[in-house]
């Protein structure tokens, strides 16, 4: 009798799982293609923490109105105020809707990346296979990995492509935050957290170990 009870229970659980999978499958398709914006097709919205307003995505947020800090005039996104004429940002990118008075960062817009970056356009090149901008010093020596920065940092799990932190490229081609790499080194970890290859020349250490 105990065996029969167990069989019935297992059958019930199986039907429950099958029903759940079927339900989840139908919900995956519900409303598909009927929502979203010109930037993303999605069935959700975000609430911007800066203004507490609701938008489909961060690009929709940036494409909304701007308010001049000097005269409080609300207007379309542009570099100069339509009322008082003040420059609202010495650096202005009409594509990213980005303003910044600190031009010492040498901001530039990378067409291939689709975002603004810092450091000066003349000092960087865009690798089409890696899908990101690298220093000119790496043009002939870096190892290409498809969409190398279109993923999370393997240590802190922050998205790398548009991070505000410094990013480093390991000899194997994988990328991570420079600060996270330094933290790894402090804990004597000298291998890539993705592929386990050495992050520096370890030949002297191996020779020393062999002698010992």
XYZ file of C-alpha atoms in Angstrom:
212
model
C 0.000 0.000 0.000
C 2.853 2.360 0.761
C 4.265 1.771 -2.714
C 0.898 2.549 -4.325
C 0.582 5.783 -2.364
C 4.041 6.840 -3.462
C 3.207 6.116 -7.110
C 0.029 8.181 -6.971
C 1.913 11.038 -5.312
C 4.612 10.934 -7.972
C 2.009 10.937 -10.747
C 0.266 13.959 -9.229
C 3.568 15.821 -8.923
C 4.418 14.984 -12.545
C 1.084 16.361 -13.776
C 1.670 19.473 -11.685
C 5.108 19.990 -13.264
C 3.703 19.433 -16.768
C 0.917 21.954 -16.099
C 3.433 24.451 -14.751
C 5.674 24.064 -17.812
C 2.692 24.489 -20.143
C 1.546 27.567 -18.245
C 5.021 29.099 -18.273
C 5.318 28.387 -21.993
C 2.063 30.207 -22.767
C 3.049 33.148 -20.571
C 6.305 33.430 -22.494
C 4.257 34.289 -25.598
C 1.475 36.403 -24.065
C 1.600 39.980 -25.351
C 4.728 39.282 -27.391
C 5.459 42.091 -29.859
C 2.645 44.356 -28.678
C 4.660 46.386 -26.192
C 7.994 48.129 -25.824
C 9.643 51.069 -27.552
C 11.878 51.797 -30.538
C 14.945 50.707 -28.553
C 13.785 47.400 -27.047
C 10.860 45.012 -27.462
C 9.797 44.224 -23.907
C 6.738 43.741 -21.732
C 7.814 45.804 -18.773
C 8.712 49.379 -17.850
C 11.266 50.910 -15.513
C 10.911 53.605 -12.894
C 13.839 56.019 -13.096
C 15.328 56.596 -9.624
C 16.373 60.151 -10.510
C 12.887 61.483 -11.292
C 10.588 58.656 -10.169
C 8.936 58.682 -13.611
C 8.082 55.535 -15.589
C 9.687 54.744 -18.974
C 10.097 51.715 -21.204
C 13.914 51.961 -21.036
C 16.790 54.237 -20.035
C 17.050 55.563 -23.594
C 13.413 56.645 -23.508
C 14.216 58.405 -20.237
C 17.151 60.240 -21.803
C 15.074 61.263 -24.812
C 12.498 63.027 -22.658
C 12.594 66.710 -21.760
C 15.451 68.533 -20.044
C 15.188 71.472 -17.635
C 17.726 74.290 -17.675
C 19.350 74.624 -14.239
C 19.623 78.395 -14.581
C 16.144 79.442 -15.739
C 14.134 76.235 -15.075
C 12.823 76.129 -18.657
C 11.631 72.665 -19.715
C 12.512 71.894 -23.318
C 13.543 69.242 -25.817
C 17.011 67.747 -25.416
C 19.573 70.147 -26.900
C 22.884 71.715 -25.940
C 21.769 75.340 -25.577
C 18.765 76.561 -23.587
C 16.008 77.971 -25.793
C 15.173 80.607 -23.158
C 18.389 81.978 -21.663
C 20.818 80.585 -24.237
C 23.189 79.038 -21.696
C 25.257 76.026 -22.740
C 23.926 73.132 -20.677
C 27.034 71.042 -21.226
C 30.369 71.783 -22.919
C 30.320 68.228 -24.179
C 26.996 67.244 -25.691
C 26.072 64.115 -27.604
C 22.779 64.339 -29.437
C 22.658 60.564 -29.959
C 23.176 59.608 -26.315
C 21.449 62.757 -24.981
C 24.501 63.190 -22.786
C 25.770 66.417 -21.187
C 29.047 67.054 -19.326
C 30.940 70.234 -18.496
C 34.072 68.293 -17.547
C 35.700 67.998 -20.977
C 38.998 66.895 -19.412
C 37.646 63.350 -19.785
C 38.026 63.716 -23.582
C 34.611 62.231 -24.264
C 33.752 60.911 -27.698
C 30.898 58.997 -29.259
C 31.718 55.589 -30.725
C 29.297 54.845 -33.533
C 29.955 51.094 -33.403
C 29.522 50.858 -29.616
C 26.525 53.185 -29.754
C 27.559 55.004 -26.564
C 29.883 57.785 -25.434
C 33.272 56.842 -24.054
C 36.142 58.746 -22.418
C 39.853 58.986 -23.130
C 39.919 60.633 -26.565
C 38.875 59.060 -29.856
C 42.436 59.331 -31.205
C 43.668 57.012 -28.444
C 41.240 54.149 -29.070
C 40.096 51.849 -31.841
C 36.933 49.786 -32.135
C 37.453 46.057 -32.615
C 34.508 44.737 -34.603
C 34.961 41.152 -33.435
C 35.326 42.041 -29.742
C 32.536 44.608 -30.163
C 34.188 47.289 -28.017
C 36.825 50.019 -27.924
C 40.400 49.225 -26.908
C 43.535 51.329 -26.487
C 45.600 51.758 -29.652
C 48.446 50.015 -27.802
C 46.420 46.799 -28.040
C 45.597 47.007 -31.733
C 48.115 44.388 -32.865
C 48.559 42.388 -29.668
C 45.147 41.723 -28.127
C 43.437 38.367 -28.487
C 39.983 38.734 -30.038
C 37.011 37.218 -28.266
C 33.569 37.801 -29.732
C 31.679 40.453 -27.722
C 34.459 40.472 -25.130
C 32.849 43.116 -22.906
C 29.182 42.304 -23.503
C 28.907 40.345 -20.270
C 29.237 40.753 -16.505
C 32.535 41.061 -14.689
C 33.332 37.506 -13.505
C 34.162 38.816 -10.017
C 31.574 41.484 -9.094
C 28.986 40.615 -11.809
C 28.537 44.234 -12.946
C 27.901 44.613 -16.701
C 31.192 45.615 -18.328
C 30.177 47.193 -21.626
C 28.929 50.487 -20.190
C 30.588 50.384 -16.773
C 32.028 53.570 -15.266
C 34.968 51.643 -13.777
C 38.307 50.875 -15.436
C 38.329 47.611 -17.399
C 41.380 45.498 -18.158
C 41.914 42.856 -20.841
C 43.693 39.687 -19.752
C 46.268 37.924 -21.983
C 43.639 35.267 -22.758
C 41.304 37.974 -24.119
C 38.725 37.910 -21.337
C 37.823 41.179 -19.614
C 37.119 42.261 -16.054
C 37.269 45.321 -13.833
C 40.809 46.471 -13.085
C 39.888 46.872 -9.416
C 38.622 43.291 -9.304
C 41.888 42.081 -10.842
C 43.877 43.936 -8.188
C 41.729 42.343 -5.499
C 42.407 38.902 -6.988
C 46.149 39.570 -6.897
C 45.924 40.579 -3.236
C 44.531 37.094 -2.559
C 47.276 35.455 -4.671
C 44.919 34.452 -7.471
C 46.771 34.660 -10.792
C 44.473 32.821 -13.160
C 41.582 34.041 -15.311
C 38.285 33.358 -13.503
C 36.713 32.436 -16.847
C 39.209 30.083 -18.495
C 41.785 29.542 -15.680
C 44.739 30.612 -17.849
C 47.536 32.602 -16.186
C 46.995 36.361 -16.093
C 50.766 37.074 -16.100
C 54.061 35.412 -16.964
C 54.472 32.666 -14.360
C 57.530 30.982 -15.952
C 59.969 32.167 -13.238
C 57.699 30.799 -10.524
C 57.334 27.456 -12.315
C 61.129 27.181 -12.666
C 61.564 27.959 -8.975
C 59.007 25.309 -8.038
C 60.723 22.779 -10.323
C 64.080 23.420 -8.607
C 62.519 22.974 -5.201
